[in-house]
Coordinates of N, CA and C in Angstrom, one line a residue:
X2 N -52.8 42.5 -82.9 CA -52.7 42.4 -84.4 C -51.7 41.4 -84.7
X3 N -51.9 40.3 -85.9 CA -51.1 39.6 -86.2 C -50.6 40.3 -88.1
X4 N -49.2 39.6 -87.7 CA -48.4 40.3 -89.6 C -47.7 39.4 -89.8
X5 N -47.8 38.9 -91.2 CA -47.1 38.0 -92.0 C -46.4 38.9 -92.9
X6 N -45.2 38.9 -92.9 CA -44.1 39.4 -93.7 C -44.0 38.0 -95.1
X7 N -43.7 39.5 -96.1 CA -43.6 37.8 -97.4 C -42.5 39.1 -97.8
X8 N -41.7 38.5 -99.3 CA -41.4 39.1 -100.6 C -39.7 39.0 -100.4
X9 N -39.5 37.9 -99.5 CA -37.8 38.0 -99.1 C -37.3 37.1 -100.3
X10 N -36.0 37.0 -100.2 CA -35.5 36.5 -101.5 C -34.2 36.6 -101.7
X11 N -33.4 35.8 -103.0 CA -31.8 36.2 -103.3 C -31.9 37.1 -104.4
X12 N -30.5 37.8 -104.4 CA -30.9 38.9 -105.6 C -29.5 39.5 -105.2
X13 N -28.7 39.7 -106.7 CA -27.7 39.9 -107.0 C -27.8 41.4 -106.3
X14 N -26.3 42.1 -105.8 CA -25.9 42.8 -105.8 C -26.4 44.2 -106.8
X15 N -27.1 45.2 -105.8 CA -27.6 45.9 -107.3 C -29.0 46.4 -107.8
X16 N -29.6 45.0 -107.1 CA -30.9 44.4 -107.3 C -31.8 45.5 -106.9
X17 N -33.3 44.7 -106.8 CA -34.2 45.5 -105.8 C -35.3 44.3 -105.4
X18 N -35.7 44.3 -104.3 CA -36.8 43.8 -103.7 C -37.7 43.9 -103.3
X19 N -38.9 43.9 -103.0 CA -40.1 44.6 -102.3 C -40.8 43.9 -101.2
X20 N -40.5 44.1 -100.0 CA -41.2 43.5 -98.9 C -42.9 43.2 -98.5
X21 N -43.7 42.8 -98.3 CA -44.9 42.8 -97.9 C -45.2 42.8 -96.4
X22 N -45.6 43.5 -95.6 CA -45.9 42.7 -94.7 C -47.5 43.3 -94.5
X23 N -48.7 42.1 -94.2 CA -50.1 41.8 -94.0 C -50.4 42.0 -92.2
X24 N -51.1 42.9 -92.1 CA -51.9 42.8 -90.6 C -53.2 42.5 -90.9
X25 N -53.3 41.8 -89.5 CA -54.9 41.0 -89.1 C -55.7 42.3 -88.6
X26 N -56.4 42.2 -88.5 CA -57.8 42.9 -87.6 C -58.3 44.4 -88.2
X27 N -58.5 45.0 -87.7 CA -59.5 46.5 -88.6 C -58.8 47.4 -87.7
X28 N -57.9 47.6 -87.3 CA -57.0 48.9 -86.6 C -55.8 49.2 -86.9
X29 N -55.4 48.4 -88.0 CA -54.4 48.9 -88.9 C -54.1 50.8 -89.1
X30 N -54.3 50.8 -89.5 CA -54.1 52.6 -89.5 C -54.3 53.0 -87.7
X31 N -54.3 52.5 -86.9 CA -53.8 52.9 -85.5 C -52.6 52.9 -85.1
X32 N -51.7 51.9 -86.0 CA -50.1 51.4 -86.1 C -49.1 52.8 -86.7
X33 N -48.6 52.8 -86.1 CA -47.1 53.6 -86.6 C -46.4 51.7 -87.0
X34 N -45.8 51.9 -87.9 CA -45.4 50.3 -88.4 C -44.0 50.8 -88.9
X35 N -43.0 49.9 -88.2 CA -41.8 50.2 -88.5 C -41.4 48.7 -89.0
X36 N -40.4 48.8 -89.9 CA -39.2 47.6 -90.3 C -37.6 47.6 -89.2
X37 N -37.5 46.1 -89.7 CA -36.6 46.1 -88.6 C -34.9 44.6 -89.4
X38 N -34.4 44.8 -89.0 CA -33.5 43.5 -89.6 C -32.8 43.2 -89.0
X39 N -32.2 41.6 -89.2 CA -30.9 41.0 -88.3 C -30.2 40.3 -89.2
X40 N -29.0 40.3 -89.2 CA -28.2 39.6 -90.1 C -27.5 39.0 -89.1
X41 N -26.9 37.7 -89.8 CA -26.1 36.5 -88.8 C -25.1 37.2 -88.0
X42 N -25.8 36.8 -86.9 CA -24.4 37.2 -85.5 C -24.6 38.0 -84.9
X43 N -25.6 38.9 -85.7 CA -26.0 40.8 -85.0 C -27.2 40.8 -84.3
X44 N -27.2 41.9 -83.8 CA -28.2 42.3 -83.2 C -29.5 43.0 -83.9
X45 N -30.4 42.7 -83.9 CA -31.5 43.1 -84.5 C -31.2 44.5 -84.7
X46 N -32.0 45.4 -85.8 CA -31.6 46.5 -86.2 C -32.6 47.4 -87.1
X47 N -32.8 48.9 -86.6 CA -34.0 49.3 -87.1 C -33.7 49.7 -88.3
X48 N -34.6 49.8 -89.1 CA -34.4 49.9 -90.5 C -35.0 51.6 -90.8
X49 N -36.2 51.3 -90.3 CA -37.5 52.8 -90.9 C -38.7 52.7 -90.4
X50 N -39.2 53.7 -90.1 CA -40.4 53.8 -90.1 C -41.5 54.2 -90.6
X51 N -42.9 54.4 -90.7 CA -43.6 55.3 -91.2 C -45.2 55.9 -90.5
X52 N -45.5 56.8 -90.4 CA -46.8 57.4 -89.9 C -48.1 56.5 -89.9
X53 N -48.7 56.8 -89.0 CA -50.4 55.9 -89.3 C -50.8 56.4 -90.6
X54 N -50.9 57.2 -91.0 CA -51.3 57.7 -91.9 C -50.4 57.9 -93.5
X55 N -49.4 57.8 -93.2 CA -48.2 57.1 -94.3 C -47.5 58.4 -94.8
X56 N -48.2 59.9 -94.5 CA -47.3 60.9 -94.6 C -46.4 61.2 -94.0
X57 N -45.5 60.2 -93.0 CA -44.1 60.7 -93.0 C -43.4 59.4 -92.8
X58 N -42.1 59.2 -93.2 CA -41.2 58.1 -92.9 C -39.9 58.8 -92.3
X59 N -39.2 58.0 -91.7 CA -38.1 57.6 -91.2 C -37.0 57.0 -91.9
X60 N -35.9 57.1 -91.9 CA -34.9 55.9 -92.3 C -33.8 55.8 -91.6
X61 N -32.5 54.9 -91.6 CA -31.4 55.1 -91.0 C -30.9 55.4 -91.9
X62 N -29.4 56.2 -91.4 CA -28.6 56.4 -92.8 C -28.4 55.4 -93.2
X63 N -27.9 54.3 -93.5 CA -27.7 53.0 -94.3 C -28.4 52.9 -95.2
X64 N -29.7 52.5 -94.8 CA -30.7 52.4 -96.5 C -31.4 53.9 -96.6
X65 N -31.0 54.9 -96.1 CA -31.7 56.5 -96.5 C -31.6 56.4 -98.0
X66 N -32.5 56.8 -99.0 CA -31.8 57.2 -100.5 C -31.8 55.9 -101.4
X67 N -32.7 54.6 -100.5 CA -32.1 53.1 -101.4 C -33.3 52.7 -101.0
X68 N -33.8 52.9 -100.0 CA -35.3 51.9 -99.2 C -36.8 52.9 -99.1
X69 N -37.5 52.5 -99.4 CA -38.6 53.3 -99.0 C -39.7 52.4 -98.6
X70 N -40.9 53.2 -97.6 CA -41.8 52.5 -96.5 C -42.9 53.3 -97.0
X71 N -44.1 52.5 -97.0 CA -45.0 52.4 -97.5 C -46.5 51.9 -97.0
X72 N -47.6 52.2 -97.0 CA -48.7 51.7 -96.7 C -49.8 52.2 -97.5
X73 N -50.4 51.1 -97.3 CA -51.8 51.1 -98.2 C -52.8 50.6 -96.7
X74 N -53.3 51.6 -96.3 CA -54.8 51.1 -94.9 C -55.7 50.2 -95.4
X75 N -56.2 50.6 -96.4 CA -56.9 50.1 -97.1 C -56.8 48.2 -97.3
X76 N -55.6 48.1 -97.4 CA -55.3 46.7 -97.8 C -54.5 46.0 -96.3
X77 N -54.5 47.1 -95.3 CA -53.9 46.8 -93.9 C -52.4 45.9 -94.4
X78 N -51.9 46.8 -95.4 CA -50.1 46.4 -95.8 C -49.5 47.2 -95.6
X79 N -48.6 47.2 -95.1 CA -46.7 47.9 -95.2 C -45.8 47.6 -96.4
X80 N -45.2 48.3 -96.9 CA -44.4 47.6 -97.8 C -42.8 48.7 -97.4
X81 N -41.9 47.2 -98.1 CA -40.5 48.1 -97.6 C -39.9 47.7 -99.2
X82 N -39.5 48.9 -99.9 CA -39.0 48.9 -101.2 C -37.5 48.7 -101.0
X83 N -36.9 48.2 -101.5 CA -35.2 48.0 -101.2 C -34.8 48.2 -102.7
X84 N -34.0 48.9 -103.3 CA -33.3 49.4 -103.9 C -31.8 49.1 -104.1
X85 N -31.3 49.6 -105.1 CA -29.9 49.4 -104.5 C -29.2 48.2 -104.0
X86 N -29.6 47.3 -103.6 CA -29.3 46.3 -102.4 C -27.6 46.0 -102.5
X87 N -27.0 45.8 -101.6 CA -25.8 45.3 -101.2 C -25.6 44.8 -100.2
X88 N -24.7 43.8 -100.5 CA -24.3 42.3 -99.9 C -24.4 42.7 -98.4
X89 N -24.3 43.6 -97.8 CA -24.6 43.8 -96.4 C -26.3 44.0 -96.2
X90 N -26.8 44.2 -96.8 CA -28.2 44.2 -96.7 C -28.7 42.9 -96.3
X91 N -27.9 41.8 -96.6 CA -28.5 40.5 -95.8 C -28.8 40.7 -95.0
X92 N -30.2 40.3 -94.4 CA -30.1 40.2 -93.1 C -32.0 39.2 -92.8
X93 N -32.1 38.5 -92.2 CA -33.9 38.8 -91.8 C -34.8 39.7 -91.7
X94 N -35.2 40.2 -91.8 CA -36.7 41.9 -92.0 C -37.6 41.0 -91.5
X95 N -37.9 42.1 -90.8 CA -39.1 41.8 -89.8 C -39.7 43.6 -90.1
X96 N -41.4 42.9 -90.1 CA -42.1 44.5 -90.1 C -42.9 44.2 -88.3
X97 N -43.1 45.4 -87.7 CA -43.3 45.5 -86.2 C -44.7 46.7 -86.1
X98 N -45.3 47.0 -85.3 CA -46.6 47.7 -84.9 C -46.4 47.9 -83.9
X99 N -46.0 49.7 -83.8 CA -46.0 50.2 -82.6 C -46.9 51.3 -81.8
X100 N -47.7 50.6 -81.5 CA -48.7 51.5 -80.3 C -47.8 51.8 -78.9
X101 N -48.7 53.1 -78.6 CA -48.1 53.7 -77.4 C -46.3 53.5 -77.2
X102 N -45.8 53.6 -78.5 CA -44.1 54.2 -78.7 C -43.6 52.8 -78.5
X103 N -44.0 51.2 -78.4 CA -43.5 50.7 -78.4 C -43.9 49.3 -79.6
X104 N -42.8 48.8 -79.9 CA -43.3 48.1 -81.2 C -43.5 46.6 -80.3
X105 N -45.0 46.2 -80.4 CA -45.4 45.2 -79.3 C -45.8 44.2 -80.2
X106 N -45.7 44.5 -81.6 CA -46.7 43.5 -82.2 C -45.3 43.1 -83.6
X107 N -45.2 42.0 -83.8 CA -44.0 41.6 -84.9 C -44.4 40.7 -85.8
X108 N -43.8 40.2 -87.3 CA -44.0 39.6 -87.9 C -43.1 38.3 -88.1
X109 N -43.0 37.4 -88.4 CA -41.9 36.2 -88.6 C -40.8 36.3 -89.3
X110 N -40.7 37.3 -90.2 CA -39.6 37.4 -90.5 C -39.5 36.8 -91.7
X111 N -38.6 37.5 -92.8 CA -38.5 36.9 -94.4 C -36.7 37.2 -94.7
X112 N -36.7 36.0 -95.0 CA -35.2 36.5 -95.4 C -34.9 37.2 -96.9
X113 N -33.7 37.8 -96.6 CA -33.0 38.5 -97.6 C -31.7 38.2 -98.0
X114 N -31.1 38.0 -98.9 CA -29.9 37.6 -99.3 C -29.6 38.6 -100.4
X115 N -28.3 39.0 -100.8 CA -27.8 39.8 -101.3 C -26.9 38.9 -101.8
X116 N -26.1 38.6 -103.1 CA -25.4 38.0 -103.8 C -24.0 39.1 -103.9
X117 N -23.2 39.1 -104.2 CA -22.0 39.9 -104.5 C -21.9 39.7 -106.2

């Protein structure tokens, strides 16, 4: 499966943003699809996840309460809602497809900037 992540952007402190990310092929709903981020210098970093079927999510404490994960099968999209945003929220987002518990399949990555 191929994913093009879009919807990255600058946006004041405060803000909100909405991520997209697009998969290729008709097995979309076979994916547990998780978000992921890296901000300069760091180490990549999981964000959330969510079910094949989109009734359940994941989050880390950091964006718990500020972010929410999303899918429509139908349109073989993820979406990562961001809320809230703060200046630590920079980072690149990447959305990932994980079969058999491993996320094997990635997207390019959209940046995000957070403004103070």
């Amino acid at each position: 499966v191929q994913l093009q992540a879009s919807g990255g952007g600058l946006v004041q402190a405060g803000g909100s943003l909405r991520l997209s990310c697009v998969a290729s092929g008709r097995t979309f709903s076979s994916y547990l699809m998780g978000w992921f981020r890296q901000a300069p210098g760091k180490e990549r970093e999981f964000v959330g996840f969510i079910s094949r079927s989109g009734d359940s999510t994941y989050y880390v404490d950091s964006v718990r309460g500020r972010f929410t994960i999303s899918r429509d099968n139908a349109k073989n999209t993820v979406y990562l809602q961001m809320n809230s945003l703060k200046p630590e929220d920079t980072a690149v987002y990447y959305c990932a497809a994980n079969s058999a518990s491993v996320y094997s399949y990635w997207g390019q990555g959209t940046q995000v900037t957070v403004s103070s």
